[in-house]
C-alpha angles and dihedrals in degrees: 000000000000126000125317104246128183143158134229113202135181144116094265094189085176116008098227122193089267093065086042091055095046091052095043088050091045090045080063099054099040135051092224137037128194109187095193112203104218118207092211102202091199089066132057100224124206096224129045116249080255097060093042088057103043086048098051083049081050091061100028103050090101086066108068102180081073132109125183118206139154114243132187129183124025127006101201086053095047084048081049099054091044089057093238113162088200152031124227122208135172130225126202101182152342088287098061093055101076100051084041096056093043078057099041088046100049082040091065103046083053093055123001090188084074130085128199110215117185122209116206100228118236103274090234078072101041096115092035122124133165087230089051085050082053097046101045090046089047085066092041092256115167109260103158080112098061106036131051111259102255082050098054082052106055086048094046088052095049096050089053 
């Protein structure tokens, strides 16, 4: 057995404290740790695919098992060529489940070498959405409690 090796994908525009958790709780599990960083063409994101990454090493530099990089394509062939053996997602609630096992499952006929493993998000996160963390702050809503510092910042600067 070699390392265990997994990634963790997913827009991250902005990184909050739920994708954080998830992360802090998977860097435990595996020995490696790939945060790729999607540019999602069906959605305008706030932050480049640059920002978003220099913001999740940012938050992620006290794990050092973790790797950021962009990824486009499919995830099941980046986790491939990173020689993961497994994808981690996170689910906030009942009504994730659904859109995530559609993805695990095609997922799986893609590749059967990758897993899909969910993480139940800490309930204190349960609501929480990257594009919940936009809309509040558009409306200079305090977010300083859902998201890590150095991220509040860069939205707060981006809604000036």
């Amino acid at each position: 057995m070699g390392e265990k090796i997994a990634v963790i994908p997913g827009t991250f525009d902005p990184i909050t404290n739920g994708h954080l958790d998830i992360i802090e709780r998977a860097a435990k599990i595996f020995d490696v740790l790939y945060v790729s960083v999607l540019n999602n063409s069906s959605k305008k994101p706030l932050f480049t695919v640059e920002e978003r990454m220099e913001m999740i090493k940012q938050v992620t530099a006290h794990l050092p098992n973790v790797q950021v990089e962009s990824a486009s394509g499919l995830t099941v062939d980046y986790a491939a060529k990173r020689g993961a053996t497994a994808i981690v997602r996170g689910l906030r609630a009942v009504s994730d489940f659904e859109y995530e096992m559609q993805i695990a499952s095609m997922n799986r006929t893609l590749n059967a070498e990758i897993e899909t493993f969910f993480v139940m998000t800490n309930t204190k996160y349960s609501f929480l959405s990257s594009s919940m963390v936009k809309e509040v702050a558009q409306y200079q809503g305090d977010i300083r409690e859902l998201v890590p510092e150095v991220v509040n910042e860069a939205v707060q600067a981006k809604f000036k």
